[in-house]
XYZ file of N, CA and C in Angstrom:
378
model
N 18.710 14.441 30.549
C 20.020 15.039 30.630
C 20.320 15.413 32.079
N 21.603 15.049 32.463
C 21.598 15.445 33.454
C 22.506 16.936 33.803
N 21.811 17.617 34.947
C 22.199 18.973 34.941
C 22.320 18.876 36.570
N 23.883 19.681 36.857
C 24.432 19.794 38.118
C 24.432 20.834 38.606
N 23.837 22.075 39.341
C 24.090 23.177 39.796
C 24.743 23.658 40.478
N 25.934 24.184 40.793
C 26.603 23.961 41.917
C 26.400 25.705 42.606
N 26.111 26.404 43.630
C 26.119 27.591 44.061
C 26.485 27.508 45.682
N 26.500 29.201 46.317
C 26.741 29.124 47.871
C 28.352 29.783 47.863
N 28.807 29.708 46.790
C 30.660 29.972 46.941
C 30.368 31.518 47.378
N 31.671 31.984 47.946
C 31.676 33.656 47.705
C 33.109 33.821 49.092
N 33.310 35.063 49.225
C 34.368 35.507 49.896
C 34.145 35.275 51.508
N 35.080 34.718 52.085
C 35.174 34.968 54.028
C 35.632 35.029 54.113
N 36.464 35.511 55.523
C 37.577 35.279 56.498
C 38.008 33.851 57.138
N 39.018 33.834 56.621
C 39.505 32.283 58.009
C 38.656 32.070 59.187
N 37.989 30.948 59.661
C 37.417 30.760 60.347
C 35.898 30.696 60.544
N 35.291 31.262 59.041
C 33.824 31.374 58.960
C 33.614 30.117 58.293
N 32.242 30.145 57.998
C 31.539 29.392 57.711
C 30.785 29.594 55.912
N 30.355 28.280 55.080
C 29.803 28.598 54.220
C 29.369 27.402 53.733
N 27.802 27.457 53.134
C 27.197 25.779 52.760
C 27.020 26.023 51.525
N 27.556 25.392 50.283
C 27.498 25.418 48.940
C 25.925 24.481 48.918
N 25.731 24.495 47.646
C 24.475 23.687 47.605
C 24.751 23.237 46.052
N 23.935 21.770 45.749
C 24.228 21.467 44.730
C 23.221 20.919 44.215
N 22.279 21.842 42.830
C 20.860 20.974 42.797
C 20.794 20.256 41.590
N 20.298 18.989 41.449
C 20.497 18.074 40.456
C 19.347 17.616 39.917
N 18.857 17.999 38.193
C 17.944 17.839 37.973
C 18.338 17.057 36.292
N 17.373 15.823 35.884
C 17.623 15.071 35.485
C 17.950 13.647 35.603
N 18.174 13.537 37.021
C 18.859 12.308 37.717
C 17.559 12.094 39.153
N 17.487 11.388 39.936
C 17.110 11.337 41.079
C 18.452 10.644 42.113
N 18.323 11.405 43.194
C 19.049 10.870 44.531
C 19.607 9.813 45.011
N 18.255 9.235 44.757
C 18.502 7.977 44.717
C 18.931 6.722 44.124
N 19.378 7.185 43.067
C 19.707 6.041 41.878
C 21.563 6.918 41.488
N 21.979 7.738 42.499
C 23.213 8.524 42.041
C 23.813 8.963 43.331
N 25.223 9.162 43.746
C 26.109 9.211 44.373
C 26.680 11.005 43.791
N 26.462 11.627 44.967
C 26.898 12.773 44.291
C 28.250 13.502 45.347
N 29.351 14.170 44.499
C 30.209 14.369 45.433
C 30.713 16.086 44.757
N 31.556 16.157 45.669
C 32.093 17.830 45.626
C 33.754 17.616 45.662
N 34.510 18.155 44.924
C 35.587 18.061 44.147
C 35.742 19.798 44.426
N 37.147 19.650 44.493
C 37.737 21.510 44.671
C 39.235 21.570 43.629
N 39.600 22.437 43.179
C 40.754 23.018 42.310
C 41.338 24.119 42.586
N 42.146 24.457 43.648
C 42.834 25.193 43.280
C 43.815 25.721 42.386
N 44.155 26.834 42.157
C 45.153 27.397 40.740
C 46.540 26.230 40.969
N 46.840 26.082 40.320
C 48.210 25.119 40.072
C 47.802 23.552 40.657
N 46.534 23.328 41.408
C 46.559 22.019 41.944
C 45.777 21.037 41.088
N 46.114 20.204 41.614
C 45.141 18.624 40.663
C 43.715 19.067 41.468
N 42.498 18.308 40.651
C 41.299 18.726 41.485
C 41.128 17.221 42.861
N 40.836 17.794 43.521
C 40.545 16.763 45.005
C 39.350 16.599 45.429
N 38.915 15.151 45.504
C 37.603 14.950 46.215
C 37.580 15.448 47.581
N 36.480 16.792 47.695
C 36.106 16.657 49.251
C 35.486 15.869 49.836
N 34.372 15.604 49.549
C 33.248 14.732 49.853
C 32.455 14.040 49.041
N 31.501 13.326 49.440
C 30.456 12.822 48.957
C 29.450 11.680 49.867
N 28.575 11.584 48.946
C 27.441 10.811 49.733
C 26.409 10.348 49.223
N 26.432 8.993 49.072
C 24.970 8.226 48.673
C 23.661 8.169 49.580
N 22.685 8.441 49.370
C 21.689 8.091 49.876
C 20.904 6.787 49.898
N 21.668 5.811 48.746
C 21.452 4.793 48.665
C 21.641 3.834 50.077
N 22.570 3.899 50.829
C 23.300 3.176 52.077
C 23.898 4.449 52.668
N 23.641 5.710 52.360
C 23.951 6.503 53.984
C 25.406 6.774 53.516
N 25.902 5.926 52.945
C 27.521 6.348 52.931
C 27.922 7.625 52.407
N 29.233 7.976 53.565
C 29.731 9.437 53.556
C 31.045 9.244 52.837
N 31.856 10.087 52.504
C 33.315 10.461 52.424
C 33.488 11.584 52.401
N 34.222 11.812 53.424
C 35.108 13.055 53.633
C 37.075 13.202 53.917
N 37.085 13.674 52.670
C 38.985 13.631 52.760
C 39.361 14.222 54.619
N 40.240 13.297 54.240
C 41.049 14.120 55.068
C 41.993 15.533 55.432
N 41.648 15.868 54.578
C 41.921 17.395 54.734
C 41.025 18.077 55.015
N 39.792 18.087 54.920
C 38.340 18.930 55.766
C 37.404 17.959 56.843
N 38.238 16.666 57.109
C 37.359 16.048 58.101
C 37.321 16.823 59.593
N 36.372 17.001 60.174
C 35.878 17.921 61.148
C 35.250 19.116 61.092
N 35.554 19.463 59.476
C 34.972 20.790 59.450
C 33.731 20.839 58.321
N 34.373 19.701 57.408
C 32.694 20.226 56.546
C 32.432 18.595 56.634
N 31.050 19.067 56.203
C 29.687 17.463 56.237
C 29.276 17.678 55.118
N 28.358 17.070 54.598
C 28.054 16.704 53.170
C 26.406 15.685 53.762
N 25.256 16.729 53.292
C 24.313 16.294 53.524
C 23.055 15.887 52.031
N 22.213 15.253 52.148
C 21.158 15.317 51.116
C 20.022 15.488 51.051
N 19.423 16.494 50.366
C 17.585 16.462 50.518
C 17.241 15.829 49.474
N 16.416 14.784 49.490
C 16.070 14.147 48.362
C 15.066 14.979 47.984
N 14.057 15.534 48.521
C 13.040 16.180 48.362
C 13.036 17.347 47.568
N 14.693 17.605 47.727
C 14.565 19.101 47.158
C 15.905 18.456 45.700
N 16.156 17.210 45.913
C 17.123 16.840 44.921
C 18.481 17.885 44.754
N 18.778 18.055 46.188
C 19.867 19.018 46.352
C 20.715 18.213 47.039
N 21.912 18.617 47.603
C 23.006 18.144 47.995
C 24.051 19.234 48.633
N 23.721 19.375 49.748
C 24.448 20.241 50.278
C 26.348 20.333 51.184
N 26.929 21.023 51.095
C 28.208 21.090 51.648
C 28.307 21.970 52.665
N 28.696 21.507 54.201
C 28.298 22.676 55.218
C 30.076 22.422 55.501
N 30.604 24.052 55.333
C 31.879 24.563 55.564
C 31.987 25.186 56.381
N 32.754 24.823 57.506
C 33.037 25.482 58.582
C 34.279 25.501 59.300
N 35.018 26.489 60.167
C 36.061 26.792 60.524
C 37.483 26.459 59.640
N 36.918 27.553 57.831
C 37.823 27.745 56.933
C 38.751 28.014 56.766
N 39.896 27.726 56.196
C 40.854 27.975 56.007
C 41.924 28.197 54.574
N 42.537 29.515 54.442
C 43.175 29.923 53.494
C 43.699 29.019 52.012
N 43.910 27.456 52.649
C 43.921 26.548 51.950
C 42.968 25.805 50.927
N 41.352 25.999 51.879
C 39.892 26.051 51.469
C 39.972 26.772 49.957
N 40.470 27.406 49.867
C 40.108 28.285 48.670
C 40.653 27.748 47.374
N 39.460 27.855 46.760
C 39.400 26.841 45.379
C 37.838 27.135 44.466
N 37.712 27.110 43.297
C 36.734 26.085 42.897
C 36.086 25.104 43.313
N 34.934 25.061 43.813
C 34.140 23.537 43.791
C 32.920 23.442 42.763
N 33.576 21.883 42.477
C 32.263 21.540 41.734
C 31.740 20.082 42.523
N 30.360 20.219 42.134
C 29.694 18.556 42.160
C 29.713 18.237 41.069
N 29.461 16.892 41.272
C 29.386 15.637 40.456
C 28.168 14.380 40.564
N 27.933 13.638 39.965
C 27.519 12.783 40.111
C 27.893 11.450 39.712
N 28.018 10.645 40.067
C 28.272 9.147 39.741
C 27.564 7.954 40.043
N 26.720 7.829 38.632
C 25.383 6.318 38.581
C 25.871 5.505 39.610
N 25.117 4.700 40.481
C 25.426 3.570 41.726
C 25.216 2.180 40.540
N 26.376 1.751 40.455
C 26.315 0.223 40.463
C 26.185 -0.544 41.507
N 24.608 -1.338 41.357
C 24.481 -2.174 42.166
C 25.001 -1.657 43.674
N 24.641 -0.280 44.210
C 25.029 0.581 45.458
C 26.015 1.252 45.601
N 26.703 0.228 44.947
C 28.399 0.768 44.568
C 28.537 2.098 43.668
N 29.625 3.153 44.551
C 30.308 3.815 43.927
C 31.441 4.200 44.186
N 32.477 4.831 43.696
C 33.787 5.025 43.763
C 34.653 6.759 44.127
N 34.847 7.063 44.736
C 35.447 7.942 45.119
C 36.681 8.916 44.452
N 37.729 8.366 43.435
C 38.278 8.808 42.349
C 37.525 9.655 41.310
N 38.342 10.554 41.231
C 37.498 11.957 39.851
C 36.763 10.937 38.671
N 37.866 10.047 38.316
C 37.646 9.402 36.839
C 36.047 8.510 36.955
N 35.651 8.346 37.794
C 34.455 7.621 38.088
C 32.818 8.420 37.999
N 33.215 9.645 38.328
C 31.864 10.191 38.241
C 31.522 10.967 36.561
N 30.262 10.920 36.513
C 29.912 10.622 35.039
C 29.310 12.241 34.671
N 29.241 12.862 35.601
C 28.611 14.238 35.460
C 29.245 15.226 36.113
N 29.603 16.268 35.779
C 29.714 17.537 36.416
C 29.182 18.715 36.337
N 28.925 19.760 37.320
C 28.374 20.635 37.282
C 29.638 21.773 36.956
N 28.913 23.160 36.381
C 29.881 24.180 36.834
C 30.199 24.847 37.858
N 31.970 25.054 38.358
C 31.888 25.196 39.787
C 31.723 26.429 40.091
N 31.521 26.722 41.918
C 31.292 27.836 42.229
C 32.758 28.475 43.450
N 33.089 29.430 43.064
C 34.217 29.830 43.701
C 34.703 30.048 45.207
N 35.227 29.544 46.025
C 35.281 29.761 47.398
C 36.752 30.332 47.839
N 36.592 31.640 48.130
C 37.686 32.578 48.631
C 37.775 32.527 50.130
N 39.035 31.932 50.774
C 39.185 32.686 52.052
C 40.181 33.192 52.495
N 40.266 34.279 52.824
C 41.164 35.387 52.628
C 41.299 35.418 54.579
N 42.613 35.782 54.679
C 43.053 35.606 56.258
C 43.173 37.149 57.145
């Protein structure tokens, strides 16, 4: 079964910093594409990121490119989100996900990933 952890959320100020972490047990790293998705109140949910370890490949929207990265420990079968120089907009729900690699391949759209975790809350208050 697969199980998504998602933690790290909590309250800042505009301009700080915060690394969610996402630990995934049931699955290995390597055989899965895992990404981080946010919701704010009234909004559709939006891919922030993600990243296979399969081929290295990143995605990061364009709305947090420069500020957060999206890294992986296979070792620790975690998946981390490093947030930095936040903003009021930042604030949302995030969850991870995971989505099986076909043949390396994976897809970037919500409807594609096959797992979710429960999310963890990220406030930034100005």
């Amino acid at each position: 079964e697969v199980q998504l952890q998602a933690s790290g959320g909590g309250v800042v100020h505009t301009g700080e910093s915060l690394r969610l972490s996402c630990r995934a047990s049931g699955i290995s790293l390597k055989d899965y594409a895992i990404g981080w998705f946010r919701q704010a109140p009234g909004k559709e949910r939006e891919g922030v990121a993600a990243h296979s370890t399969w081929d290295d490949a990143v995605y990061i929207a364009d709305s947090v490119e420069g500020r957060f990265t999206i890294s992986s420990d296979i070792a620790k079968n975690t998946v981390f989100l490093q947030m930095n120089s936040l903003k009021t907009e930042d604030t949302a729900i995030y969850y991870c996900a995971a989505q099986l690699l076909d043949r390396g391949s994976w897809f970037v759209g919500a409807r594609y990933w096959n797992s979710w975790g429960h999310g963890t809350l990220v406030t930034v208050s100005s």
